[in-house]
Every structure is written in structure tokens, then in C-alpha cells.
């Protein structure tokens, strides 16, 4: 099961979709990219979490999915 999150930057909301079909994730990525090219949603970001709990984001410059590094919180 994949969990897809679309962060709607300008609206301060996130849409979450769960699916077993990676092709649906690719289709959503194309849709978000199309909207960004038309300047309809410049701040939106698409990420998904795979079966192993790894978070991925689409990098437009590389034209591929890249693993999102988790930020470590500083311990005081």
C-alpha cells in the first residue's frame, strides 16, 4: 500500500490518498507537474510513502522520484 500526500502549499492543506497502484501515483505526479507548468499551483508538492515507510518526492530537475531524507531534530 502506497500513501500519497499532496501538499497544497497556498491553501495550507494536504490531500492524502492510499493506493496499491504505483501507476496512479505517476499519474498524480504528471497532473501536479502540469498544473505547476500552467502556474496554477506553484507551491504544491507531491510525496508518497512506500510499503517500507520510505518517503519519496518527485524532483522535476532530475525527472525522477528521489528519497526524502528525514530531518533529524537537534537534541538539547
XYZ file of N, CA and C in Angstrom:
228
model
N 0.848 -1.175 0.000
C 0.000 0.000 0.000
C 0.892 1.236 0.000
N 0.642 2.133 -0.929
C 1.345 3.413 -1.003
C 0.440 4.492 -0.423
N 1.038 5.435 0.264
C 0.289 6.576 0.779
C 0.828 7.819 0.079
N -0.040 8.502 -0.667
C 0.352 9.683 -1.424
C -0.138 10.921 -0.677
N 0.724 11.921 -0.550
C 0.326 13.187 0.055
C 0.612 14.315 -0.927
N -0.395 15.131 -1.158
C -0.239 16.315 -1.991
C -0.406 17.516 -1.072
N 0.690 18.237 -0.874
C 0.674 19.427 -0.023
C 0.219 20.598 -0.874
N -0.955 21.128 -0.554
C -1.494 22.275 -1.287
C -0.946 23.534 -0.639
N 0.253 23.910 -1.068
C 1.010 24.994 -0.470
C 0.234 26.257 -0.170
N -0.489 26.775 -1.130
C -1.195 28.031 -0.942
C -2.425 27.928 -0.061
N -2.885 26.710 0.191
C -4.127 26.529 0.952
C -3.891 25.982 2.343
N -2.639 25.671 2.691
C -2.295 25.092 3.984
C -3.093 23.827 4.268
N -3.255 22.983 3.243
C -3.952 21.713 3.390
C -3.163 20.618 2.689
N -3.400 19.385 3.106
C -2.775 18.237 2.489
C -3.852 17.222 2.121
N -3.768 16.694 0.912
C -4.662 15.635 0.461
C -3.888 14.325 0.578
N -4.485 13.303 1.198
C -3.843 12.003 1.361
C -4.646 10.953 0.615
N -3.950 10.144 -0.192
C -4.572 9.076 -0.970
C -3.792 7.800 -0.715
N -4.491 6.702 -0.456
C -3.836 5.412 -0.291
C -4.194 4.533 -1.481
N -3.176 3.892 -2.078
C -3.392 3.059 -3.259
C -2.355 1.939 -3.329
N -2.716 0.871 -3.995
C -1.775 -0.221 -4.260
C -1.155 -0.098 -5.642
N -1.599 0.873 -6.427
C -1.205 1.006 -7.827
C -0.230 2.175 -8.007
N 1.054 1.861 -8.248
C 2.053 2.915 -8.427
C 1.760 3.766 -9.654
N 1.109 3.210 -10.666
C 0.767 3.984 -11.866
C -0.137 5.159 -11.526
N -0.979 5.012 -10.520
C -1.829 6.128 -10.092
C -0.982 7.247 -9.495
N 0.076 6.879 -8.796
C 0.980 7.881 -8.238
C 1.659 8.647 -9.370
N 2.123 7.928 -10.391
C 2.769 8.576 -11.536
C 1.801 9.515 -12.238
N 0.542 9.107 -12.360
C -0.471 9.953 -12.994
C -0.703 11.222 -12.176
N -0.765 11.087 -10.862
C -0.920 12.263 -10.000
C 0.273 13.199 -10.131
N 1.481 12.639 -10.230
C 2.683 13.462 -10.391
C 2.615 14.252 -11.692
N 2.176 13.607 -12.770
C 2.032 14.305 -14.050
C 1.007 15.430 -13.942
N -0.079 15.180 -13.226
C -1.121 16.185 -13.058
C -0.604 17.404 -12.285
N 0.113 17.151 -11.195
C 0.674 18.258 -10.405
C 1.698 19.026 -11.233
N 2.539 18.306 -11.983
C 3.535 18.972 -12.839
C 2.844 19.840 -13.896
N 1.774 19.344 -14.513
C 1.025 20.117 -15.497
C 0.478 21.399 -14.872
N -0.087 21.283 -13.680
C -0.621 22.469 -13.014
C 0.487 23.467 -12.689
N 1.654 22.973 -12.294
C 2.775 23.865 -11.999
C 3.252 24.573 -13.259
N 3.293 23.849 -14.393
C 3.707 24.463 -15.655
C 2.750 25.575 -16.074
N 1.483 25.441 -15.727
C 0.466 26.449 -16.068
C 0.347 27.518 -14.984
N 1.221 27.447 -13.971
C 1.203 28.382 -12.840
C -0.116 28.344 -12.078
N -0.722 27.182 -12.011
C -1.976 27.024 -11.268
C -1.733 26.601 -9.826
N -0.590 26.003 -9.563
C -0.316 25.529 -8.196
C 1.193 25.470 -7.962
N 1.842 26.574 -8.020
C 3.298 26.615 -7.946
C 3.859 26.016 -6.661
N 3.113 26.112 -5.562
C 3.637 25.677 -4.275
C 3.266 24.248 -3.913
N 2.449 23.580 -4.727
C 2.011 22.222 -4.392
C 3.173 21.250 -4.507
N 3.181 20.253 -3.638
C 4.239 19.254 -3.635
C 3.627 17.879 -3.457
N 4.100 16.915 -4.241
C 3.596 15.548 -4.193
C 4.652 14.637 -3.592
N 4.288 13.915 -2.532
C 5.165 12.926 -1.931
C 4.377 11.637 -1.722
N 5.083 10.522 -1.601
C 4.406 9.291 -1.237
C 5.295 8.450 -0.342
N 4.639 7.597 0.446
C 5.334 6.701 1.351
C 5.127 5.286 0.831
N 6.236 4.553 0.619
C 6.117 3.195 0.080
C 5.856 2.187 1.204
N 5.809 0.894 0.842
C 5.498 -0.164 1.804
C 6.503 -0.236 2.943
N 7.727 0.211 2.710
C 8.782 0.170 3.725
C 8.820 1.424 4.592
N 7.890 2.351 4.372
C 7.849 3.580 5.150
C 8.793 4.657 4.661
N 9.370 4.474 3.465
C 10.286 5.462 2.888
C 9.477 6.522 2.152
N 9.795 7.787 2.400
C 9.094 8.892 1.756
C 9.842 9.296 0.495
N 9.098 9.487 -0.595
C 9.649 9.857 -1.894
C 8.980 11.135 -2.385
N 9.723 11.959 -3.116
C 9.193 13.171 -3.734
C 9.679 13.213 -5.177
N 8.889 13.841 -6.039
C 9.261 13.928 -7.448
C 10.143 15.146 -7.659
N 11.335 14.931 -8.202
C 12.276 16.007 -8.497
C 12.158 16.343 -9.978
N 11.610 17.521 -10.266
C 11.390 17.915 -11.655
C 12.703 18.102 -12.415
N 13.743 18.575 -11.744
C 15.025 18.788 -12.414
C 15.643 17.463 -12.863
N 15.527 16.439 -12.028
C 16.072 15.126 -12.364
C 15.072 14.272 -13.142
N 13.804 14.677 -13.137
C 12.718 13.940 -13.789
C 12.627 12.517 -13.245
N 12.706 12.407 -11.910
C 12.593 11.103 -11.276
C 12.202 11.272 -9.809
N 11.775 10.159 -9.205
C 11.430 10.144 -7.789
C 12.713 10.021 -6.978
N 12.834 10.815 -5.924
C 14.009 10.768 -5.053
C 13.550 10.568 -3.614
N 14.379 9.861 -2.864
C 14.062 9.609 -1.462
C 14.218 10.897 -0.660
N 13.260 11.158 0.205
C 13.300 12.349 1.048
C 14.052 11.992 2.324
N 15.110 12.718 2.573
C 15.889 12.495 3.789
C 15.123 13.071 4.971
N 14.992 12.267 6.018
C 14.317 12.756 7.213
C 15.233 13.700 7.958
N 14.667 14.816 8.393
C 15.445 15.788 9.126
C 15.547 15.349 10.585
N 16.776 15.331 11.093
C 16.978 14.973 12.478
C 16.807 16.199 13.338
N 16.063 16.024 14.428
C 15.869 17.141 15.339
C 17.075 17.251 16.259
N 17.506 18.490 16.510
C 18.640 18.711 17.392
C 18.233 18.391 18.831
N 19.062 17.609 19.502
C 18.796 17.299 20.899
C 19.503 18.335 21.756
N 18.776 18.814 22.742
C 19.363 19.835 23.617
C 19.744 19.244 24.934
